[in-house]
XYZ file of C-alpha atoms in Angstrom:
695
model
C -0.008 0.002 0.034
C 2.693 2.498 0.959
C 4.751 1.559 -2.058
C 1.726 2.532 -4.180
C 1.605 5.909 -2.499
C 5.311 6.521 -3.087
C 4.980 5.323 -6.682
C 1.990 7.567 -7.260
C 3.938 10.516 -5.833
C 6.864 9.776 -8.100
C 4.696 9.491 -11.137
C 3.143 12.921 -10.348
C 6.440 14.543 -10.876
C 6.992 16.169 -14.249
C 10.260 14.793 -15.742
C 10.925 18.058 -17.588
C 10.557 20.166 -14.469
C 12.283 17.848 -12.034
C 15.832 18.994 -11.403
C 18.412 16.489 -12.584
C 20.120 16.321 -9.153
C 16.858 15.213 -7.417
C 16.199 11.438 -7.303
C 13.128 9.961 -5.609
C 14.253 7.016 -3.483
C 11.729 4.431 -2.410
C 11.827 3.237 1.149
C 10.235 0.007 2.329
C 8.580 -0.639 5.728
C 6.454 -3.312 7.197
C 2.832 -2.928 6.585
C 1.030 -1.737 9.633
C -2.483 -1.038 10.577
C -1.304 1.422 13.254
C -2.506 4.922 12.275
C 0.279 6.580 14.221
C 2.937 4.695 12.349
C 1.418 5.570 8.896
C 1.091 9.212 9.996
C 4.711 9.384 11.055
C 5.801 8.041 7.674
C 3.758 10.621 5.899
C 5.269 13.341 8.024
C 8.794 12.062 7.179
C 7.837 12.064 3.518
C 6.534 15.667 3.739
C 9.588 17.041 5.507
C 12.069 15.309 3.256
C 11.040 14.778 -0.321
C 8.032 17.063 -0.680
C 9.616 20.112 1.134
C 12.862 19.649 -0.702
C 11.086 19.587 -3.983
C 9.106 22.685 -3.183
C 12.288 24.532 -2.128
C 14.025 23.589 -5.375
C 11.008 24.770 -7.462
C 11.021 27.984 -5.470
C 14.749 28.364 -6.093
C 14.203 27.798 -9.820
C 11.568 30.563 -9.889
C 13.886 32.925 -7.957
C 16.669 32.325 -10.399
C 14.360 32.976 -13.329
C 13.421 36.227 -11.666
C 17.011 37.136 -11.124
C 17.729 36.444 -14.799
C 14.979 38.765 -15.923
C 15.476 41.834 -13.709
C 17.333 44.867 -14.928
C 19.243 45.413 -11.709
C 22.729 43.855 -11.333
C 22.865 41.140 -8.749
C 26.081 39.730 -7.291
C 26.279 37.079 -4.596
C 29.581 36.288 -2.722
C 30.504 34.037 0.103
C 31.968 35.015 3.490
C 35.398 35.360 1.825
C 33.982 37.783 -0.697
C 34.393 35.202 -3.554
C 31.733 35.592 -6.206
C 29.225 32.741 -6.275
C 26.700 34.136 -8.724
C 25.999 37.055 -11.014
C 22.912 37.570 -13.133
C 22.687 38.389 -16.896
C 22.201 42.097 -16.163
C 25.536 42.086 -14.372
C 27.140 40.459 -17.404
C 25.637 43.018 -19.795
C 26.681 46.000 -17.703
C 30.208 44.954 -16.788
C 31.099 42.939 -19.903
C 32.290 39.939 -17.681
C 30.675 36.569 -18.147
C 29.728 34.444 -15.070
C 32.502 32.020 -15.888
C 35.120 34.792 -15.791
C 34.110 36.124 -12.351
C 33.131 32.952 -10.424
C 35.495 32.477 -7.511
C 37.076 35.933 -7.917
C 37.390 38.333 -4.971
C 34.779 41.105 -5.454
C 37.340 43.606 -4.258
C 39.523 42.916 -7.324
C 36.691 44.225 -9.556
C 35.948 47.369 -7.736
C 36.996 50.794 -9.069
C 39.597 52.955 -7.491
C 37.069 55.782 -7.412
C 35.415 54.101 -4.452
C 36.982 55.890 -1.544
C 38.439 53.884 1.422
C 35.769 55.381 3.648
C 33.078 53.757 1.554
C 34.780 50.308 1.833
C 35.190 50.727 5.577
C 31.534 51.761 5.919
C 30.408 48.719 3.951
C 32.538 46.283 5.950
C 31.356 47.793 9.193
C 27.669 47.417 8.266
C 28.138 43.828 7.052
C 29.883 42.764 10.296
C 26.947 44.178 12.231
C 24.506 42.226 10.044
C 23.040 45.470 8.748
C 22.324 46.710 5.215
C 24.418 49.365 3.401
C 23.036 51.663 0.666
C 24.768 54.387 -1.405
C 26.577 55.234 -4.639
C 29.116 52.669 -5.682
C 31.425 52.803 -8.759
C 31.513 49.698 -10.929
C 34.479 48.928 -13.200
C 33.559 47.388 -16.555
C 35.823 44.979 -18.459
C 36.645 47.770 -20.922
C 37.982 49.903 -18.100
C 35.022 52.353 -18.008
C 33.751 53.287 -14.564
C 30.011 53.690 -13.983
C 28.316 55.186 -10.872
C 25.461 53.015 -9.551
C 23.023 53.076 -6.726
C 24.036 49.978 -4.590
C 22.241 48.065 -1.868
C 24.278 45.395 -0.026
C 23.050 43.070 2.672
C 24.522 40.100 4.595
C 22.955 36.652 4.717
C 23.367 35.464 8.327
C 24.536 31.841 8.739
C 25.409 29.574 11.702
C 26.513 31.387 14.820
C 25.097 34.674 13.722
C 27.963 35.330 11.239
C 27.439 36.300 7.572
C 27.647 33.344 5.247
C 26.934 35.302 2.004
C 26.744 38.893 0.789
C 24.200 40.118 -1.741
C 24.774 43.208 -3.759
C 22.072 44.804 -5.900
C 23.088 47.643 -8.187
C 20.679 49.818 -10.101
C 21.288 52.785 -12.520
C 22.417 55.943 -10.705
C 19.570 58.399 -10.354
C 21.460 61.219 -12.174
C 22.505 58.866 -14.952
C 18.934 57.703 -15.673
C 17.472 61.193 -15.361
C 16.919 61.681 -19.027
C 15.361 58.272 -19.634
C 13.172 58.437 -16.469
C 11.668 61.760 -17.591
C 10.521 60.047 -20.780
C 8.221 57.942 -18.608
C 6.223 60.916 -17.551
C 3.118 61.363 -19.771
C 2.889 65.003 -18.740
C 6.433 65.617 -19.863
C 5.875 63.868 -23.182
C 2.700 65.864 -23.870
C 4.468 69.113 -22.921
C 7.208 68.689 -25.458
C 5.229 66.811 -28.123
C 4.633 70.043 -30.091
C 7.996 70.344 -31.898
C 9.856 68.497 -29.164
C 10.280 64.702 -29.029
C 10.318 63.037 -32.425
C 8.159 60.074 -33.173
C 9.721 56.681 -33.495
C 9.032 56.692 -37.210
C 10.746 60.073 -37.655
C 13.706 58.846 -35.690
C 14.110 55.777 -37.816
C 13.735 57.875 -41.030
C 16.279 60.347 -39.711
C 18.760 57.670 -38.816
C 18.329 56.145 -42.238
C 19.299 59.457 -43.798
C 22.313 59.551 -41.591
C 23.601 56.316 -43.153
C 23.410 57.939 -46.615
C 25.507 60.960 -45.793
C 26.772 63.056 -48.701
C 30.420 62.517 -47.813
C 31.288 59.350 -45.956
C 34.812 58.565 -44.867
C 36.051 55.014 -45.544
C 36.370 54.447 -41.828
C 32.636 54.997 -41.509
C 31.931 52.069 -43.810
C 34.330 49.825 -41.859
C 32.601 50.705 -38.544
C 29.160 50.040 -40.081
C 30.381 46.583 -41.195
C 31.735 45.759 -37.743
C 28.506 46.924 -36.077
C 26.528 44.670 -38.404
C 28.758 41.732 -37.640
C 28.358 42.316 -33.904
C 24.510 41.773 -34.089
C 24.898 38.038 -34.811
C 28.111 37.288 -32.910
C 28.668 35.632 -29.525
C 29.511 37.866 -26.595
C 33.220 37.121 -26.761
C 33.392 38.264 -30.357
C 31.259 41.320 -29.615
C 33.708 42.332 -26.834
C 36.667 41.854 -29.118
C 34.993 43.956 -31.824
C 34.224 46.594 -29.286
C 37.902 46.907 -28.612
C 38.576 47.219 -32.318
C 35.934 50.027 -32.593
C 37.538 51.758 -29.630
C 40.921 51.723 -31.365
C 39.472 52.943 -34.677
C 37.601 55.774 -33.014
C 40.638 57.184 -31.212
C 42.810 57.212 -34.348
C 43.010 59.940 -37.069
C 41.017 57.867 -39.591
C 38.034 60.080 -40.063
C 39.139 62.608 -42.740
C 37.320 61.983 -45.911
C 38.838 61.769 -49.393
C 37.520 64.555 -51.639
C 39.193 63.790 -54.928
C 36.054 62.183 -56.408
C 33.525 64.487 -54.790
C 35.329 67.490 -56.146
C 35.489 66.322 -59.712
C 31.792 66.947 -60.241
C 30.117 68.971 -62.949
C 29.525 71.895 -60.542
C 32.696 74.025 -60.522
C 31.198 76.526 -58.111
C 30.469 73.936 -55.461
C 33.944 72.463 -55.899
C 35.578 75.855 -55.620
C 33.521 76.759 -52.560
C 34.251 73.434 -50.845
C 37.916 73.628 -51.581
C 38.157 77.211 -50.362
C 36.460 76.416 -47.074
C 38.301 73.186 -46.069
C 41.745 73.533 -47.668
C 44.547 75.839 -46.832
C 47.274 74.475 -48.986
C 46.525 76.400 -52.169
C 49.277 77.406 -54.407
C 51.192 80.115 -52.775
C 52.693 83.241 -54.320
C 56.427 83.422 -53.658
C 56.169 87.132 -53.852
C 56.580 88.775 -50.384
C 53.557 90.737 -49.512
C 53.600 93.659 -47.199
C 50.089 93.614 -45.788
C 48.417 95.210 -42.772
C 47.476 91.691 -41.539
C 51.011 91.272 -40.315
C 49.971 93.321 -37.312
C 46.826 91.329 -36.725
C 48.241 89.608 -33.642
C 48.576 92.929 -31.849
C 45.508 94.234 -30.195
C 45.989 97.361 -28.066
C 43.876 97.015 -24.936
C 45.801 98.875 -22.246
C 43.718 102.017 -22.693
C 40.329 100.316 -22.783
C 38.203 101.574 -19.885
C 36.148 99.038 -18.049
C 32.823 100.093 -16.556
C 30.317 97.756 -14.990
C 26.995 97.689 -16.844
C 24.316 97.555 -14.290
C 21.120 95.814 -15.337
C 19.177 98.846 -14.081
C 21.158 101.117 -16.425
C 20.309 99.119 -19.565
C 17.864 100.977 -21.784
C 14.402 99.709 -22.049
C 14.568 99.083 -25.739
C 17.576 96.753 -25.171
C 15.866 95.068 -22.234
C 12.790 94.447 -24.339
C 14.854 92.706 -26.932
C 16.718 90.603 -24.353
C 13.482 89.203 -23.079
C 13.649 86.675 -25.961
C 17.293 85.961 -25.443
C 16.603 82.274 -24.757
C 14.516 81.932 -27.919
C 15.777 80.563 -31.205
C 14.028 83.435 -33.013
C 15.962 86.090 -30.981
C 16.843 89.011 -33.351
C 20.475 89.563 -32.895
C 20.650 91.995 -35.861
C 18.161 94.323 -34.195
C 20.139 94.156 -30.933
C 23.222 95.086 -32.946
C 21.390 98.141 -34.178
C 20.081 99.373 -30.867
C 23.466 98.822 -29.048
C 25.518 100.566 -31.709
C 27.268 97.354 -32.760
C 27.984 96.186 -29.151
C 25.509 93.304 -28.763
C 27.948 90.785 -27.314
C 28.266 92.408 -23.805
C 24.523 92.681 -23.383
C 23.472 89.310 -24.635
C 26.412 87.566 -22.865
C 25.702 89.151 -19.502
C 22.107 87.891 -19.741
C 23.160 84.384 -20.807
C 26.011 84.121 -18.307
C 23.645 85.050 -15.539
C 21.110 82.445 -16.731
C 23.716 79.706 -16.519
C 25.206 81.028 -13.245
C 28.635 81.346 -14.810
C 29.925 83.933 -12.342
C 29.122 81.615 -9.438
C 31.027 78.751 -11.035
C 34.051 81.043 -11.671
C 33.735 82.667 -8.196
C 33.904 86.087 -9.638
C 31.722 89.240 -9.496
C 29.428 90.320 -12.258
C 31.688 93.450 -12.591
C 34.668 91.262 -13.488
C 32.617 89.378 -16.048
C 31.259 92.651 -17.602
C 34.846 94.000 -17.794
C 36.018 90.806 -19.510
C 33.192 90.919 -21.984
C 33.852 94.492 -22.892
C 37.526 93.662 -23.407
C 36.611 90.693 -25.658
C 34.066 92.658 -27.735
C 36.615 95.514 -28.209
C 39.013 92.968 -29.550
C 36.634 91.985 -32.376
C 37.144 93.907 -35.540
C 33.920 95.929 -36.074
C 34.837 96.652 -39.699
C 34.237 93.092 -40.656
C 30.891 92.547 -42.231
C 30.594 89.029 -40.873
C 33.261 87.969 -38.371
C 32.564 90.619 -35.766
C 31.059 90.750 -32.248
C 27.536 90.333 -33.546
C 28.541 86.939 -34.975
C 30.035 86.039 -31.602
C 26.819 87.023 -29.877
C 24.834 84.998 -32.356
C 26.994 81.946 -31.784
C 26.732 82.438 -28.012
C 22.924 82.553 -28.336
C 22.890 79.367 -30.354
C 25.215 77.666 -27.914
C 22.983 78.591 -24.969
C 19.985 77.238 -26.864
C 21.664 73.895 -27.467
C 22.736 73.612 -23.873
C 19.082 73.717 -22.830
C 18.330 70.510 -24.820
C 17.260 67.780 -22.442
C 19.829 65.183 -23.513
C 22.674 67.673 -23.303
C 21.540 68.773 -19.842
C 21.655 65.178 -18.740
C 25.202 64.642 -20.066
C 27.003 67.892 -19.390
C 28.489 69.027 -16.122
C 28.574 72.749 -15.053
C 32.240 73.032 -16.304
C 31.159 71.779 -19.735
C 28.417 74.484 -19.962
C 30.809 77.226 -18.849
C 33.499 76.108 -21.275
C 30.921 76.127 -24.140
C 29.668 79.579 -23.368
C 33.113 81.112 -23.072
C 34.370 79.363 -26.230
C 31.383 80.682 -28.155
C 32.023 84.191 -27.014
C 35.680 84.226 -27.967
C 35.842 81.752 -30.893
C 36.479 84.491 -33.548
C 38.150 87.196 -31.448
C 40.374 89.478 -33.544
C 39.323 87.808 -36.764
C 40.836 89.782 -39.645
C 37.995 89.031 -42.030
C 40.233 86.752 -44.188
C 40.445 83.037 -44.267
C 43.351 80.789 -43.240
C 44.264 80.196 -46.792
C 44.587 84.000 -47.391
C 46.880 84.382 -44.405
C 49.004 81.481 -45.517
C 49.277 82.701 -49.059
C 50.156 86.201 -47.902
C 52.830 84.859 -45.488
C 51.243 86.759 -42.618
C 52.901 86.771 -39.206
C 50.122 84.704 -37.816
C 50.692 81.900 -40.369
C 54.348 81.922 -39.588
C 53.707 81.843 -35.852
C 51.362 78.887 -36.046
C 53.166 76.985 -38.837
C 50.212 77.224 -41.251
C 48.123 74.948 -38.955
C 44.659 76.232 -37.959
C 46.146 79.771 -37.996
C 43.069 81.762 -37.029
C 41.691 79.207 -34.546
C 44.960 79.093 -32.715
C 45.134 82.805 -32.679
C 41.595 83.223 -31.269
C 42.302 80.746 -28.438
C 45.790 82.124 -27.576
C 44.712 85.708 -27.640
C 41.738 85.007 -25.375
C 43.939 83.733 -22.589
C 46.584 86.384 -23.240
C 44.054 89.186 -22.876
C 42.319 87.543 -19.861
C 45.605 87.226 -17.854
C 46.731 90.793 -18.613
C 44.756 92.478 -15.796
C 43.117 91.120 -12.607
C 40.058 93.208 -13.235
C 39.261 91.178 -16.310
C 40.739 87.849 -15.285
C 37.647 85.682 -14.984
C 39.856 82.585 -14.185
C 41.721 84.173 -11.216
C 39.771 82.284 -8.500
C 39.798 78.834 -10.023
C 42.067 76.093 -8.534
C 44.791 74.713 -10.730
C 43.043 71.545 -11.789
C 39.715 73.207 -12.636
C 41.495 75.939 -14.621
C 43.449 73.332 -16.544
C 40.360 71.326 -17.477
C 38.427 74.508 -18.405
C 41.228 75.959 -20.485
C 41.744 72.661 -22.313
C 37.992 72.412 -23.132
C 37.836 75.990 -24.360
C 40.814 75.697 -26.646
C 39.505 72.363 -27.998
C 36.117 73.895 -28.871
C 37.688 76.914 -30.493
C 40.001 74.718 -32.640
C 36.999 72.638 -33.642
C 35.516 75.607 -35.535
C 38.215 75.127 -38.238
C 36.348 74.098 -41.390
C 39.257 72.010 -42.627
C 38.420 69.356 -40.102
C 34.663 69.570 -40.562
C 34.120 66.059 -41.885
C 36.533 64.502 -39.421
C 34.623 65.884 -36.452
C 31.243 64.975 -38.054
C 32.235 61.402 -38.729
C 33.611 60.836 -35.234
C 30.439 62.297 -33.769
C 28.230 60.027 -35.881
C 30.198 56.868 -35.185
C 30.646 57.440 -31.467
C 27.717 59.510 -30.259
C 24.873 59.191 -32.691
C 25.049 55.479 -32.767
C 25.134 55.257 -28.941
C 22.010 57.413 -28.949
C 20.357 55.009 -31.316
C 21.253 52.135 -29.008
C 19.881 54.023 -26.016
C 16.544 54.611 -27.744
C 16.286 50.981 -28.864
C 17.197 49.740 -25.330
C 14.716 52.109 -23.771
C 11.915 50.869 -26.026
C 12.706 47.149 -25.592
C 14.002 46.933 -21.951
C 12.179 49.858 -20.463
C 13.607 53.290 -19.597
C 16.010 53.336 -16.716
C 17.253 49.825 -17.470
C 20.975 49.017 -16.858
C 21.584 49.006 -20.577
C 20.101 52.462 -21.278
C 21.757 53.875 -18.213
C 25.068 52.360 -19.274
C 24.729 53.965 -22.698
C 23.994 57.321 -21.121
C 27.056 56.904 -18.983
C 29.090 56.025 -22.032
C 27.824 59.283 -23.642
C 28.999 61.050 -20.430
C 32.596 59.910 -20.753
C 35.265 62.524 -21.256
C 35.925 61.457 -24.820
C 32.287 61.513 -25.874
C 31.618 64.793 -24.168
C 34.474 66.270 -26.098
C 32.935 65.161 -29.346
C 29.560 66.547 -28.351
C 31.091 69.886 -27.410
C 32.916 70.083 -30.699
C 29.754 69.420 -32.613
C 27.814 71.874 -30.515
C 30.038 74.825 -31.242
C 30.334 73.791 -34.925
C 26.534 73.757 -35.325
C 26.310 77.059 -33.405
C 29.017 78.586 -35.594
C 27.242 77.897 -38.877
C 23.670 77.902 -37.706
C 22.670 80.886 -39.890
C 20.860 78.782 -42.491
C 18.656 77.427 -39.567
C 17.591 80.937 -38.396
C 14.331 82.535 -39.474
C 14.380 83.559 -43.058
C 15.001 87.234 -42.544
C 17.997 86.610 -40.353
C 19.256 83.866 -42.729
C 19.251 86.279 -45.670
C 21.054 89.013 -43.719
C 23.837 86.633 -42.656
C 24.176 85.311 -46.198
C 24.584 88.849 -47.499
C 27.209 89.629 -44.843
C 29.391 86.516 -45.355
C 29.192 86.984 -49.162
C 30.405 90.579 -48.799
C 33.346 89.540 -46.563
C 34.378 86.758 -49.044
C 34.090 89.244 -51.970
C 36.328 91.685 -50.136
C 38.916 88.887 -49.742
C 38.667 88.128 -53.486
C 39.208 91.831 -54.218
C 42.274 91.912 -51.958
C 43.739 88.735 -53.400
C 43.466 90.208 -56.927
C 44.996 93.470 -55.793
C 47.957 91.724 -54.157
C 48.448 89.126 -56.915
C 47.631 86.225 -54.622
C 45.862 83.004 -55.577
C 42.136 83.453 -55.457
C 40.962 80.986 -52.823
C 37.238 81.159 -53.594
C 36.728 82.545 -57.158
C 32.977 81.963 -56.856
C 32.881 85.080 -54.627
C 33.646 87.541 -57.372
C 31.449 90.594 -57.325
C 30.842 90.318 -61.064
C 29.714 86.737 -61.133
C 28.731 85.747 -57.570
C 25.441 84.039 -57.165
C 24.348 84.411 -53.570
C 21.560 81.809 -53.781
C 23.880 79.275 -55.435
C 26.526 79.777 -52.731
C 23.903 79.208 -49.983
C 22.481 76.078 -51.529
C 25.955 74.643 -52.109
C 26.927 75.419 -48.502
C 23.721 73.821 -47.163
C 24.086 70.722 -49.346
C 27.714 70.075 -48.439
C 28.086 71.177 -44.828
C 24.782 71.889 -43.168
C 22.296 69.119 -44.052
C 24.274 66.201 -42.867
C 25.556 67.890 -39.783
C 22.226 69.186 -38.614
C 20.539 65.859 -39.485
C 22.812 64.184 -36.993
C 22.662 66.920 -34.434
C 18.830 66.885 -34.651
C 18.867 63.103 -34.120
C 21.053 63.511 -31.035
C 19.453 66.443 -29.225
C 16.074 67.004 -30.976
C 15.856 70.473 -32.668
C 12.794 70.356 -34.924
C 12.459 74.202 -34.983
C 15.834 74.503 -36.680
C 15.093 71.764 -39.102
C 11.880 73.563 -40.162
C 13.722 76.822 -40.731
C 16.495 75.003 -42.672
C 13.970 73.484 -45.059
C 12.097 76.746 -45.568
C 15.400 78.668 -46.223
C 16.725 76.051 -48.600
C 13.521 76.164 -50.642
C 13.746 79.956 -50.734
C 17.431 79.872 -52.004
C 16.552 77.198 -54.561
C 13.786 79.412 -56.036
C 16.135 82.386 -56.087
C 18.816 80.323 -57.764
C 16.482 79.447 -60.654
C 15.551 83.137 -61.152
C 17.660 85.547 -63.314
C 17.779 88.242 -60.661
C 21.312 89.402 -59.961
C 22.300 88.927 -56.376
C 23.233 92.475 -55.609
C 19.970 93.688 -56.937
C 18.180 91.082 -54.805
C 17.246 93.216 -51.860
C 13.729 94.231 -53.071
C 12.920 90.664 -54.163
C 14.226 89.298 -50.854
C 11.971 91.630 -48.911
C 8.984 90.564 -50.950
C 9.757 86.830 -50.402
C 10.300 87.360 -46.707
C 7.013 89.269 -46.265
C 5.120 86.551 -48.230
C 6.671 83.807 -46.156
C 5.908 85.586 -42.825
C 2.330 86.296 -43.904
C 1.738 82.614 -44.508
C 3.271 81.667 -41.175
C 1.286 84.392 -39.403
C -2.071 83.284 -40.868
C -1.421 79.671 -40.030
C -0.111 80.070 -36.486
C -1.472 83.334 -35.203
C -4.923 84.573 -36.186
C -4.615 87.585 -33.881
C -2.325 89.367 -36.440
C 0.340 90.340 -33.845
C 3.286 90.757 -36.182
C 5.241 93.763 -35.072
C 8.473 91.777 -34.865
C 8.005 90.300 -38.366
C 7.227 93.711 -39.805
C 10.284 95.136 -38.208
C 12.389 92.348 -39.655
C 10.917 92.919 -43.108
C 11.647 96.606 -42.879
C 15.202 95.815 -41.946
C 15.543 93.642 -45.096
C 13.937 96.388 -47.188
C 16.507 98.854 -45.958
C 19.173 96.351 -46.837
């Protein structure tokens, strides 16, 4: 009878679910009619076979749960030897379970965990208490990630810990951006021109893969990324190392020989003039005023603090829209008598609390800004302090994008704002190629390498250190100053157009593709998962933040085609005038003409703009939009490009274009006004149109 009970129990077990290490053993006993004996046997059966099976099934369920959670789980014994890690731990750190089993957990910790943290953890574990706080995890690649860690001991025999359980989740600051995407109110708030739809994202990324100019290294990286998708983890990790090596090498400069052999000589000349500086030089020595460009007399500049209460109402009224993309910097230039930089910079620096970071007074900042603005050459039609103020305004706008706010630290924001303000200081209104061909003192000083950009950066720090009343860096400690200076210089040098495609390709392969992974992980694994947080932490590394800052100032520097149409037209007229002046000077001095397309007799302003947008702007802003979401700029860019295309097809000569431009601008603004604002409040647009008419 009892054997039948045991056999029935054994048959009830599912062979597929029964753990392999569990065997049902049959025990024999004498048949007895004693109820107590039978009851005792059933109790023995319950507390041995049945309970053991239930515990094993429960353990199986717990391990399934551990395999599915997004938090990293690590279990070690009393000697801190790792006994178990879950798949989330493997994904985050890059180590497999086989690689870490039996290893001391202390061997895998990061040096960024201070000794006080380790002492605190050990103290809590010995007391049998939990510990919770920020813990730095070192990945197999060497990266360090901050995580929110909860550690607790498992008490064994004698009241001593037998195991330690560590649960690590994404750090709150790291997952800030992705967590905000969970909030439906936040999504609805920025839905109008804010977050792109998934379909638009995929379409945008598809266009990124078909960039106009693609370096060979980009194709190599795309092939490696494709191979990783179907490879085992060991191969994926090896290929990650390959990608890391490729991305840190100078392999991103594209080859222009084929692209510049097209049927469009104007585009070829324009492209060559902007990104090359090794044009044929005239061996004739040229005595030119630019030899004195490096000298900027500043000793007699008086510095007076500009109190916000003393700023005229008409200027204050304009500065109200300082944080808007439609801010009219040209109008501010007019009302400030060509001194817009000081006013817009004071407002912007205050908004980002720059003086507090630098530990200086607003007076010191105002003095420094006046010195910098005085060092810009106001006779330039384009590269003057108004352009600097415009780039500063664009930079501040980009710094307010959600993803950039989640990645940048205060020092990154301060560096970006300062670099924007000084990036063209003392620009002579001539290109690098002109300075090299004319054998200017600056080209000799900087060995023909990024002549203007090196000059802007060097002069900035030279002027700043000249007088304590203008030294905005005087209160920084040595390490902070070194990091800030390095970042400012790097951003200013990034504005050199010769390395435009190198910076763009690096940004696409390192930052944009990480962004795509973050969005895919966020949609598949849920926002705030270890994978998405890890990717955001990867974006926050020093190397990637450097690439982002370079692209930020590059986009800000050439953002004119993305401004409202009236501003876009004015900036196009100004840059064309400056280039035409350079062509006039090159002809007068017998120098090689760097950009023959900007000849006053033959120049086509619409054609120059469409060529510039096609070659430089479209791809760059497509990627920048995918990264930080700037639909307003994309809308202006499309409108402006269509406008220039229509003008390109018309026979109107460019320097007789002002009347037609005003008409087109008025028509465009009327359409926008009717569709978006039925109240007819258009004083700003009318003022802009009048400005174009006067032009």
